[in-house]
mmCIF file of C-alpha atoms and ligand atoms in Angstrom:
data_model
loop_
_atom_site.group_PDB
_atom_site.id
_atom_site.type_symbol
_atom_site.label_atom_id
_atom_site.label_comp_id
_atom_site.label_asym_id
_atom_site.label_seq_id
_atom_site.Cartn_x
_atom_site.Cartn_y
_atom_site.Cartn_z
ATOM 1 C CA MET A 1 0.000 0.000 0.000
ATOM 2 C CA SER A 2 1.515 3.331 -1.005
ATOM 3 C CA LYS A 3 2.039 5.940 1.667
ATOM 4 C CA GLN A 4 -0.494 8.734 1.895
ATOM 5 C CA GLU A 5 0.418 12.283 2.730
ATOM 6 C CA VAL A 6 -1.325 13.788 5.755
ATOM 7 C CA ILE A 7 -1.259 17.596 5.862
ATOM 8 C CA ILE A 8 -2.293 19.654 8.888
ATOM 9 C CA CYS A 9 -3.671 22.680 7.047
ATOM 10 C CA GLU A 10 -2.593 26.229 7.691
ATOM 11 C CA ASN A 11 -4.696 27.357 4.760
ATOM 12 C CA LEU A 12 -7.021 24.779 3.220
ATOM 13 C CA GLU A 13 -7.115 26.446 -0.197
ATOM 14 C CA ASP A 14 -3.310 26.589 -0.476
ATOM 15 C CA ASN A 15 -2.906 23.079 0.858
ATOM 16 C CA LEU A 16 -5.488 21.674 -1.559
ATOM 17 C CA THR A 17 -3.900 23.529 -4.475
ATOM 18 C CA TYR A 18 -0.536 21.996 -3.513
ATOM 19 C CA ALA A 19 -2.048 18.494 -3.153
ATOM 20 C CA LEU A 20 -3.763 18.766 -6.550
ATOM 21 C CA GLN A 21 -0.668 20.130 -8.284
ATOM 22 C CA LYS A 22 1.166 16.959 -7.328
ATOM 23 C CA GLN A 23 -1.355 14.842 -9.263
ATOM 24 C CA SER A 24 -2.079 14.644 -12.953
ATOM 25 C CA TYR A 25 -5.775 14.295 -13.696
ATOM 26 C CA ASP A 26 -8.201 15.141 -16.456
ATOM 27 C CA LYS A 27 -11.374 15.921 -14.506
ATOM 28 C CA LEU A 28 -12.129 16.758 -10.891
ATOM 29 C CA PHE A 29 -15.077 15.491 -8.832
ATOM 30 C CA ILE A 30 -16.019 16.427 -5.301
ATOM 31 C CA LEU A 31 -18.160 14.188 -3.106
ATOM 32 C CA THR A 32 -20.196 15.942 -0.412
ATOM 33 C CA ASP A 33 -23.147 15.032 1.781
ATOM 34 C CA THR A 34 -26.128 17.284 2.427
ATOM 35 C CA HIS A 35 -24.352 18.808 5.459
ATOM 36 C CA THR A 36 -20.919 19.416 3.988
ATOM 37 C CA HIS A 37 -22.502 20.730 0.782
ATOM 38 C CA GLN A 38 -24.005 23.515 2.851
ATOM 39 C CA LEU A 39 -21.443 24.064 5.608
ATOM 40 C CA CYS A 40 -18.013 23.190 4.179
ATOM 41 C CA LEU A 41 -18.076 23.380 0.381
ATOM 42 C CA PRO A 42 -18.522 27.196 0.345
ATOM 43 C CA GLN A 43 -15.046 27.442 1.969
ATOM 44 C CA LEU A 44 -13.563 25.826 -1.135
ATOM 45 C CA GLN A 45 -15.604 27.356 -3.905
ATOM 46 C CA THR A 46 -13.445 30.440 -4.178
ATOM 47 C CA LEU A 47 -10.657 28.195 -5.343
ATOM 48 C CA ASP A 48 -10.172 28.605 -9.137
ATOM 49 C CA ILE A 49 -8.895 25.079 -9.453
ATOM 50 C CA LEU A 50 -12.307 23.786 -8.305
ATOM 51 C CA ASN A 51 -14.322 25.900 -10.751
ATOM 52 C CA LYS A 52 -14.794 23.043 -13.114
ATOM 53 C CA ALA A 53 -15.178 20.325 -10.475
ATOM 54 C CA GLU A 54 -18.412 18.339 -10.650
ATOM 55 C CA GLU A 55 -20.145 17.914 -7.309
ATOM 56 C CA ILE A 56 -21.710 14.583 -6.349
ATOM 57 C CA MET A 57 -23.908 14.843 -3.256
ATOM 58 C CA ILE A 58 -25.138 11.963 -1.083
ATOM 59 C CA GLY A 59 -27.299 11.754 2.053
ATOM 60 C CA ALA A 60 -25.685 12.511 5.415
ATOM 61 C CA SER A 61 -25.379 9.799 8.111
ATOM 62 C CA ASP A 62 -24.471 6.157 8.305
ATOM 63 C CA VAL A 63 -27.856 4.967 6.996
ATOM 64 C CA TYR A 64 -26.661 6.018 3.529
ATOM 65 C CA LYS A 65 -23.441 4.001 3.706
ATOM 66 C CA THR A 66 -24.994 1.450 1.380
ATOM 67 C CA LEU A 67 -24.552 -0.319 -1.921
ATOM 68 C CA GLU A 68 -27.288 1.902 -3.397
ATOM 69 C CA THR A 69 -25.435 5.092 -2.472
ATOM 70 C CA LEU A 70 -22.182 3.612 -3.745
ATOM 71 C CA ALA A 71 -23.864 2.741 -7.051
ATOM 72 C CA SER A 72 -25.224 6.287 -7.305
ATOM 73 C CA VAL A 73 -21.679 7.653 -6.977
ATOM 74 C CA TRP A 74 -20.348 5.258 -9.647
ATOM 75 C CA GLN A 75 -23.301 6.262 -11.839
ATOM 76 C CA ALA A 76 -22.625 9.971 -11.409
ATOM 77 C CA LEU A 77 -18.924 9.497 -12.170
ATOM 78 C CA SER A 78 -19.770 7.488 -15.253
ATOM 79 C CA GLU A 79 -22.489 9.841 -16.570
ATOM 80 C CA GLN A 80 -20.365 12.925 -15.981
ATOM 81 C CA GLY A 81 -17.468 11.583 -17.988
ATOM 82 C CA ALA A 82 -14.990 10.422 -15.358
ATOM 83 C CA THR A 83 -12.081 8.453 -16.799
ATOM 84 C CA ARG A 84 -9.452 6.416 -15.029
ATOM 85 C CA TYR A 85 -7.369 9.635 -14.891
ATOM 86 C CA SER A 86 -10.028 11.596 -12.987
ATOM 87 C CA LEU A 87 -9.655 12.573 -9.342
ATOM 88 C CA LEU A 88 -12.234 12.509 -6.539
ATOM 89 C CA ILE A 89 -12.117 14.767 -3.483
ATOM 90 C CA ASN A 90 -14.119 13.446 -0.496
ATOM 91 C CA LEU A 91 -15.379 16.280 1.708
ATOM 92 C CA GLY A 92 -17.126 14.975 4.808
ATOM 93 C CA GLY A 93 -17.109 12.765 7.870
ATOM 94 C CA GLY A 94 -16.093 9.114 8.027
ATOM 95 C CA MET A 95 -19.105 7.966 6.045
ATOM 96 C CA VAL A 96 -18.155 10.168 3.071
ATOM 97 C CA THR A 97 -14.431 9.353 3.229
ATOM 98 C CA ASP A 98 -15.081 5.577 3.593
ATOM 99 C CA LEU A 99 -17.714 5.380 0.854
ATOM 100 C CA GLY A 100 -15.989 7.889 -1.435
ATOM 101 C CA GLY A 101 -12.653 6.112 -0.982
ATOM 102 C CA PHE A 102 -14.291 2.816 -1.927
ATOM 103 C CA ALA A 103 -16.077 4.362 -4.931
ATOM 104 C CA ALA A 104 -12.786 5.871 -6.144
ATOM 105 C CA SER A 105 -10.691 2.773 -5.611
ATOM 106 C CA THR A 106 -13.104 0.576 -7.567
ATOM 107 C CA PHE A 107 -14.223 2.936 -10.381
ATOM 108 C CA LYS A 108 -12.407 1.866 -13.570
ATOM 109 C CA ARG A 109 -10.186 -0.265 -11.310
ATOM 110 C CA GLY A 110 -9.193 2.727 -9.234
ATOM 111 C CA ILE A 111 -8.860 6.484 -9.556
ATOM 112 C CA THR A 112 -6.894 8.828 -7.300
ATOM 113 C CA TYR A 113 -8.704 10.411 -4.372
ATOM 114 C CA ILE A 114 -8.033 13.042 -1.717
ATOM 115 C CA ASN A 115 -9.774 13.159 1.680
ATOM 116 C CA ILE A 116 -10.813 16.366 3.406
ATOM 117 C CA PRO A 117 -12.350 15.081 6.655
ATOM 118 C CA THR A 118 -14.729 17.464 8.407
ATOM 119 C CA THR A 119 -15.375 15.692 11.739
ATOM 120 C CA LEU A 120 -12.926 14.855 14.521
ATOM 121 C CA LEU A 121 -13.598 11.114 14.132
ATOM 122 C CA ALA A 122 -12.774 11.255 10.431
ATOM 123 C CA MET A 123 -9.682 13.433 11.005
ATOM 124 C CA VAL A 124 -7.998 11.207 13.569
ATOM 125 C CA ASP A 125 -9.239 7.845 12.351
ATOM 126 C CA ALA A 126 -11.496 7.140 9.358
ATOM 127 C CA SER A 127 -9.836 9.262 6.677
ATOM 128 C CA VAL A 128 -6.298 8.078 7.471
ATOM 129 C CA GLY A 129 -4.899 4.596 6.889
ATOM 130 C CA GLY A 130 -6.595 3.431 3.720
ATOM 131 C CA LYS A 131 -9.601 1.524 5.044
ATOM 132 C CA THR A 132 -12.561 2.145 2.728
ATOM 133 C CA GLY A 133 -15.965 0.515 2.499
ATOM 134 C CA ILE A 134 -19.701 0.363 3.007
ATOM 135 C CA ASN A 135 -22.116 -1.406 5.350
ATOM 136 C CA PHE A 136 -23.776 -4.527 3.934
ATOM 137 C CA ASN A 137 -26.290 -7.113 5.087
ATOM 138 C CA GLY A 138 -26.727 -5.327 8.427
ATOM 139 C CA LEU A 139 -22.976 -5.429 9.116
ATOM 140 C CA LYS A 140 -20.769 -2.372 9.458
ATOM 141 C CA ASN A 141 -17.956 -1.933 6.912
ATOM 142 C CA GLU A 142 -18.581 -5.456 5.640
ATOM 143 C CA ILE A 143 -17.484 -4.713 2.055
ATOM 144 C CA GLY A 144 -14.424 -2.642 1.259
ATOM 145 C CA VAL A 145 -10.777 -2.510 0.309
ATOM 146 C CA PHE A 146 -7.543 -1.110 1.665
ATOM 147 C CA ALA A 147 -6.737 1.812 -0.660
ATOM 148 C CA PRO A 148 -5.114 4.973 0.735
ATOM 149 C CA ALA A 149 -5.988 8.494 -0.325
ATOM 150 C CA ALA A 150 -3.206 10.317 -2.183
ATOM 151 C CA SER A 151 -3.471 13.110 0.430
ATOM 152 C CA VAL A 152 -5.485 13.757 3.566
ATOM 153 C CA LEU A 153 -5.985 17.432 4.414
ATOM 154 C CA LEU A 154 -6.829 18.136 8.039
ATOM 155 C CA GLU A 155 -8.542 21.515 8.392
ATOM 156 C CA THR A 156 -9.191 21.716 12.126
ATOM 157 C CA SER A 157 -11.224 24.927 11.844
ATOM 158 C CA PHE A 158 -14.119 22.685 10.735
ATOM 159 C CA LEU A 159 -14.142 21.445 14.347
ATOM 160 C CA ARG A 160 -15.401 24.796 15.605
ATOM 161 C CA SER A 161 -18.880 23.996 14.325
ATOM 162 C CA LEU A 162 -18.923 20.401 15.588
ATOM 163 C CA ASP A 163 -21.565 19.607 18.234
ATOM 164 C CA ALA A 164 -20.426 18.183 21.591
ATOM 165 C CA HIS A 165 -21.537 14.607 20.834
ATOM 166 C CA ASN A 166 -19.563 14.450 17.611
ATOM 167 C CA PHE A 167 -16.593 16.095 19.297
ATOM 168 C CA PHE A 168 -16.493 13.454 22.055
ATOM 169 C CA SER A 169 -17.089 10.657 19.562
ATOM 170 C CA GLY A 170 -13.845 11.594 17.781
ATOM 171 C CA TYR A 171 -12.052 12.321 21.053
ATOM 172 C CA ALA A 172 -12.519 8.667 22.119
ATOM 173 C CA GLU A 173 -10.283 7.577 19.231
ATOM 174 C CA MET A 174 -7.741 10.210 20.331
ATOM 175 C CA LEU A 175 -7.887 8.800 23.860
ATOM 176 C CA LYS A 176 -7.221 5.354 22.386
ATOM 177 C CA HIS A 177 -4.199 6.745 20.514
ATOM 178 C CA GLY A 178 -2.976 8.240 23.819
ATOM 179 C CA LEU A 179 -3.305 4.882 25.595
ATOM 180 C CA ILE A 180 -1.412 2.974 22.905
ATOM 181 C CA SER A 181 1.372 5.577 22.528
ATOM 182 C CA THR A 182 2.990 7.514 25.388
ATOM 183 C CA PRO A 183 2.131 8.551 28.977
ATOM 184 C CA GLU A 184 2.685 12.200 27.931
ATOM 185 C CA HIS A 185 0.133 12.116 25.115
ATOM 186 C CA TRP A 186 -2.355 10.192 27.298
ATOM 187 C CA ALA A 187 -1.936 12.735 30.135
ATOM 188 C CA GLU A 188 -2.393 15.796 27.884
ATOM 189 C CA LEU A 189 -5.613 14.275 26.518
ATOM 190 C CA LEU A 190 -7.020 13.740 30.025
ATOM 191 C CA ALA A 191 -5.992 17.264 31.045
ATOM 192 C CA PHE A 192 -7.522 19.038 28.013
ATOM 193 C CA ASP A 193 -10.280 21.460 28.997
ATOM 194 C CA THR A 194 -13.207 20.286 26.883
ATOM 195 C CA GLU A 195 -15.528 22.996 28.231
ATOM 196 C CA GLU A 196 -13.378 26.032 27.404
ATOM 197 C CA MET A 197 -11.741 24.577 24.336
ATOM 198 C CA ASN A 198 -8.411 25.926 23.168
ATOM 199 C CA TYR A 199 -8.462 25.170 19.422
ATOM 200 C CA SER A 200 -4.768 25.752 19.003
ATOM 201 C CA ILE A 201 -3.976 23.045 21.605
ATOM 202 C CA LEU A 202 -6.601 20.819 20.001
ATOM 203 C CA LYS A 203 -4.934 21.241 16.609
ATOM 204 C CA THR A 204 -1.556 20.204 18.058
ATOM 205 C CA MET A 205 -3.130 17.161 19.725
ATOM 206 C CA VAL A 206 -4.934 16.176 16.503
ATOM 207 C CA GLY A 207 -1.539 16.272 14.740
ATOM 208 C CA ARG A 208 0.025 14.026 17.404
ATOM 209 C CA SER A 209 -2.962 11.687 17.343
ATOM 210 C CA VAL A 210 -2.809 11.219 13.587
ATOM 211 C CA GLN A 211 0.919 10.576 13.847
ATOM 212 C CA VAL A 212 0.255 7.691 16.246
ATOM 213 C CA LYS A 213 -2.066 6.125 13.680
ATOM 214 C CA GLU A 214 0.243 6.830 10.734
ATOM 215 C CA ASN A 215 3.231 5.225 12.493
ATOM 216 C CA ILE A 216 1.243 2.068 13.110
ATOM 217 C CA VAL A 217 -0.286 1.904 9.621
ATOM 218 C CA ARG A 218 3.141 2.409 8.042
ATOM 219 C CA GLN A 219 4.425 -0.695 9.846
ATOM 220 C CA ASP A 220 1.383 -2.856 9.116
ATOM 221 C CA PRO A 221 -0.967 -1.404 6.495
ATOM 222 C CA LEU A 222 -3.066 -4.559 6.086
ATOM 223 C CA GLU A 223 -3.603 -5.307 9.805
ATOM 224 C CA HIS A 224 -1.702 -8.553 10.163
ATOM 225 C CA GLY A 225 0.000 -7.486 13.391
ATOM 226 C CA ILE A 226 0.631 -4.156 15.121
ATOM 227 C CA ARG A 227 -2.301 -2.387 13.377
ATOM 228 C CA LYS A 228 -4.527 -4.470 15.686
ATOM 229 C CA ALA A 229 -3.380 -2.056 18.439
ATOM 230 C CA LEU A 230 -5.902 0.358 16.914
ATOM 231 C CA ASN A 231 -8.663 -2.060 17.950
ATOM 232 C CA LEU A 232 -8.258 -1.261 21.666
ATOM 233 C CA GLY A 233 -11.752 -0.714 23.091
ATOM 234 C CA HIS A 234 -13.401 -1.902 19.884
ATOM 235 C CA THR A 235 -14.077 -5.587 20.660
ATOM 236 C CA ILE A 236 -16.532 -4.731 23.434
ATOM 237 C CA GLY A 237 -17.270 -1.291 21.948
ATOM 238 C CA HIS A 238 -18.616 -2.826 18.723
ATOM 239 C CA ALA A 239 -20.851 -5.158 20.762
ATOM 240 C CA PHE A 240 -22.293 -2.135 22.631
ATOM 241 C CA GLU A 241 -22.792 -0.342 19.307
ATOM 242 C CA SER A 242 -24.552 -3.327 17.707
ATOM 243 C CA LEU A 243 -26.729 -4.028 20.766
ATOM 244 C CA ALA A 244 -27.763 -0.370 20.901
ATOM 245 C CA LEU A 245 -28.651 -0.461 17.200
ATOM 246 C CA ALA A 246 -30.628 -3.702 17.576
ATOM 247 C CA GLU A 247 -32.567 -2.114 20.449
ATOM 248 C CA SER A 248 -33.298 1.033 18.398
ATOM 249 C CA ARG A 249 -31.248 3.294 20.674
ATOM 250 C CA PRO A 250 -28.232 3.943 18.413
ATOM 251 C CA ILE A 251 -25.075 5.405 19.918
ATOM 252 C CA LEU A 252 -22.197 7.202 18.229
ATOM 253 C CA HIS A 253 -19.210 4.999 17.378
ATOM 254 C CA GLY A 254 -16.789 6.906 19.610
ATOM 255 C CA TYR A 255 -19.082 6.625 22.630
ATOM 256 C CA ALA A 256 -19.189 2.849 22.147
ATOM 257 C CA VAL A 257 -15.378 2.859 21.910
ATOM 258 C CA ALA A 258 -15.037 4.943 25.102
ATOM 259 C CA TRP A 259 -17.259 2.518 27.036
ATOM 260 C CA GLY A 260 -15.415 -0.390 25.399
ATOM 261 C CA ILE A 261 -12.118 1.129 26.612
ATOM 262 C CA ILE A 262 -13.384 0.996 30.211
ATOM 263 C CA CYS A 263 -14.039 -2.735 29.869
ATOM 264 C CA GLU A 264 -10.846 -3.492 27.995
ATOM 265 C CA LEU A 265 -8.680 -1.560 30.480
ATOM 266 C CA TYR A 266 -10.225 -3.693 33.216
ATOM 267 C CA LEU A 267 -9.366 -6.825 31.198
ATOM 268 C CA SER A 268 -5.880 -5.367 30.675
ATOM 269 C CA HIS A 269 -5.575 -4.888 34.440
ATOM 270 C CA ILE A 270 -6.620 -8.396 35.437
ATOM 271 C CA LYS A 271 -4.930 -10.252 32.573
ATOM 272 C CA VAL A 272 -1.693 -8.395 31.837
ATOM 273 C CA GLY A 273 -1.260 -6.046 34.815
ATOM 274 C CA PHE A 274 -2.284 -2.600 33.473
ATOM 275 C CA PRO A 275 -1.785 -0.213 36.449
ATOM 276 C CA GLN A 276 -4.932 0.390 38.500
ATOM 277 C CA ASP A 277 -4.320 4.144 38.985
ATOM 278 C CA LYS A 278 -4.107 4.785 35.238
ATOM 279 C CA MET A 279 -7.196 2.654 34.665
ATOM 280 C CA ARG A 280 -9.119 4.663 37.291
ATOM 281 C CA GLN A 281 -8.008 8.040 35.860
ATOM 282 C CA THR A 282 -9.085 7.040 32.350
ATOM 283 C CA ILE A 283 -12.429 5.708 33.590
ATOM 284 C CA GLN A 284 -13.025 8.924 35.536
ATOM 285 C CA PHE A 285 -12.527 11.006 32.361
ATOM 286 C CA ILE A 286 -14.911 8.781 30.378
ATOM 287 C CA ARG A 287 -17.579 8.763 33.123
ATOM 288 C CA GLN A 288 -17.447 12.550 33.319
ATOM 289 C CA ASN A 289 -17.706 13.191 29.586
ATOM 290 C CA TYR A 290 -19.571 10.277 28.040
ATOM 291 C CA GLY A 291 -22.219 9.296 30.561
ATOM 292 C CA THR A 292 -23.199 5.639 30.687
ATOM 293 C CA PHE A 293 -24.365 2.914 28.336
ATOM 294 C CA ILE A 294 -27.101 1.165 30.280
ATOM 295 C CA PHE A 295 -27.586 -2.608 30.153
ATOM 296 C CA ASN A 296 -28.356 -5.335 32.659
ATOM 297 C CA CYS A 297 -27.215 -8.900 33.256
ATOM 298 C CA ASP A 298 -30.008 -10.288 31.029
ATOM 299 C CA GLN A 299 -28.164 -8.696 28.083
ATOM 300 C CA TYR A 300 -24.735 -10.254 28.809
ATOM 301 C CA GLU A 301 -25.460 -13.273 26.564
ATOM 302 C CA SER A 302 -26.479 -11.027 23.635
ATOM 303 C CA LEU A 303 -23.336 -8.920 24.039
ATOM 304 C CA TYR A 304 -21.224 -12.077 24.168
ATOM 305 C CA GLU A 305 -22.872 -13.436 20.990
ATOM 306 C CA LEU A 306 -22.219 -10.148 19.206
ATOM 307 C CA MET A 307 -18.563 -10.295 20.260
ATOM 308 C CA LYS A 308 -18.245 -13.836 18.901
ATOM 309 C CA HIS A 309 -19.310 -12.602 15.459
ATOM 310 C CA ASP A 310 -16.843 -9.723 15.298
ATOM 311 C CA LYS A 311 -14.863 -9.774 12.016
ATOM 312 C CA LYS A 312 -11.596 -9.340 13.948
ATOM 313 C CA ASN A 313 -11.886 -12.876 15.398
ATOM 314 C CA THR A 314 -10.236 -15.940 13.909
ATOM 315 C CA SER A 315 -11.827 -19.408 14.305
ATOM 316 C CA GLY A 316 -14.538 -17.959 16.546
ATOM 317 C CA ILE A 317 -12.038 -16.940 19.273
ATOM 318 C CA ILE A 318 -12.713 -13.457 20.599
ATOM 319 C CA ASN A 319 -9.655 -11.297 19.947
ATOM 320 C CA PHE A 320 -8.659 -8.424 22.247
ATOM 321 C CA THR A 321 -5.910 -5.856 22.105
ATOM 322 C CA LEU A 322 -4.856 -5.247 25.718
ATOM 323 C CA LEU A 323 -2.251 -3.058 27.407
ATOM 324 C CA LYS A 324 0.389 -3.944 30.007
ATOM 325 C CA ASN A 325 0.894 -0.234 30.477
ATOM 326 C CA ILE A 326 0.450 2.923 28.425
ATOM 327 C CA GLY A 327 2.135 2.249 25.089
ATOM 328 C CA ASP A 328 2.940 -1.365 26.061
ATOM 329 C CA ILE A 329 0.640 -3.343 23.769
ATOM 330 C CA SER A 330 -0.420 -7.007 24.091
ATOM 331 C CA LEU A 331 -1.951 -8.201 20.827
ATOM 332 C CA ASN A 332 -4.091 -11.300 20.230
ATOM 333 C CA GLN A 333 -5.334 -11.720 23.775
ATOM 334 C CA THR A 334 -8.464 -13.644 24.574
ATOM 335 C CA ALA A 335 -10.765 -14.065 27.581
ATOM 336 C CA ASP A 336 -13.267 -16.755 28.530
ATOM 337 C CA LYS A 337 -16.969 -16.115 28.904
ATOM 338 C CA GLU A 338 -16.807 -15.928 32.701
ATOM 339 C CA THR A 339 -14.096 -13.249 32.590
ATOM 340 C CA ILE A 340 -16.027 -11.263 30.002
ATOM 341 C CA PHE A 341 -19.148 -11.359 32.193
ATOM 342 C CA GLU A 342 -17.017 -10.283 35.189
ATOM 343 C CA THR A 343 -15.874 -7.341 33.014
ATOM 344 C CA PHE A 344 -19.520 -6.358 32.386
ATOM 345 C CA ASP A 345 -20.108 -6.542 36.168
ATOM 346 C CA PHE A 346 -17.121 -4.262 36.736
ATOM 347 C CA TYR A 347 -18.362 -1.789 34.094
ATOM 348 C CA ARG A 348 -21.861 -1.622 35.599
ATOM 349 C CA GLU A 349 -20.496 -1.257 39.123
ATOM 350 C CA CYS A 350 -18.095 1.554 38.294
ATOM 351 C CA MET A 351 -20.741 3.348 36.231
ATOM 352 C CA GLY A 352 -23.090 3.214 39.228
ATOM 353 C CA MET A 353 -25.673 0.888 37.675
HETATM 354 N N1 LIG B 1 -9.931 2.279 12.692
HETATM 355 C C1 LIG B 1 -8.872 1.384 12.930
HETATM 356 C C2 LIG B 1 -7.974 1.218 11.752
HETATM 357 O O1 LIG B 1 -7.958 2.037 10.864
HETATM 358 O O2 LIG B 1 -7.262 0.250 11.695
#
């Protein structure tokens, strides 16, 4: 997988001009959703280079991350004369960058694309690292390919208009990057004042966070080994997310990850000795900012079943990424059913349920 260039923008127009000048292409397309069409595209329309770009707009939110939407993007590219030398710019959150990346990497066997993520979750996670795809058959990201963007442009001023829920959803992935990297990065994330936000500090932390992901993806782009570190919090987090969806009370991905981190730090503590004080400090931050995902012991079996069907497992064995300490990663860990249920007990007890 070729390396993608991640640029922390000082001036989005200049940075996009630079990224486009490095490519040769015959026609430009820009994929937006109904939100970014209205809120973000106007920031780019003064750019001469985009004058002739064709816009393709799709619905906003994960419910549109489907084969039908994907087909509509292929159709638009085809009808508007895209060739294999055309270039697609994806302007949006993780849904747009995942679906647009997949559309680009399959259209005429693959055209170049550039991501301009507009949410925190997409900036620090979805738009970086080459994972593209759509949901299928009720399963998240079931169909897709690894295909990196040529460039990813991070314009953190988009974050100023992000609502608190979407901010914290992305921040959970940053917290994960802190836990799997260094005590310093973890500590600065816990200390960040999320009520009186300093956007300059946030921008610096976003840069560091993306670097953590880039370093890991560079070593293992196809997730055979160390890239599994990025799954911390996700084994149980995905089960929370799926249960919530099945019970028609959907939760944002990052919230599920934050609550999954609580459980997986507890597993890390009892199985590989993650320090109790650091576990408690992280849990305290999550409790304060994310509230609680409510479930009772009658739902343990359903959560366990969901975990057994996670696509990260091999031969039906539930796979966890655990930590011996901050930045000290234990891949390919497993836990028996009794220990997983004990983890749910711990979660409910420390969340005051
Ligand atoms: N979101 C985790 C990864 O990109 O591997």
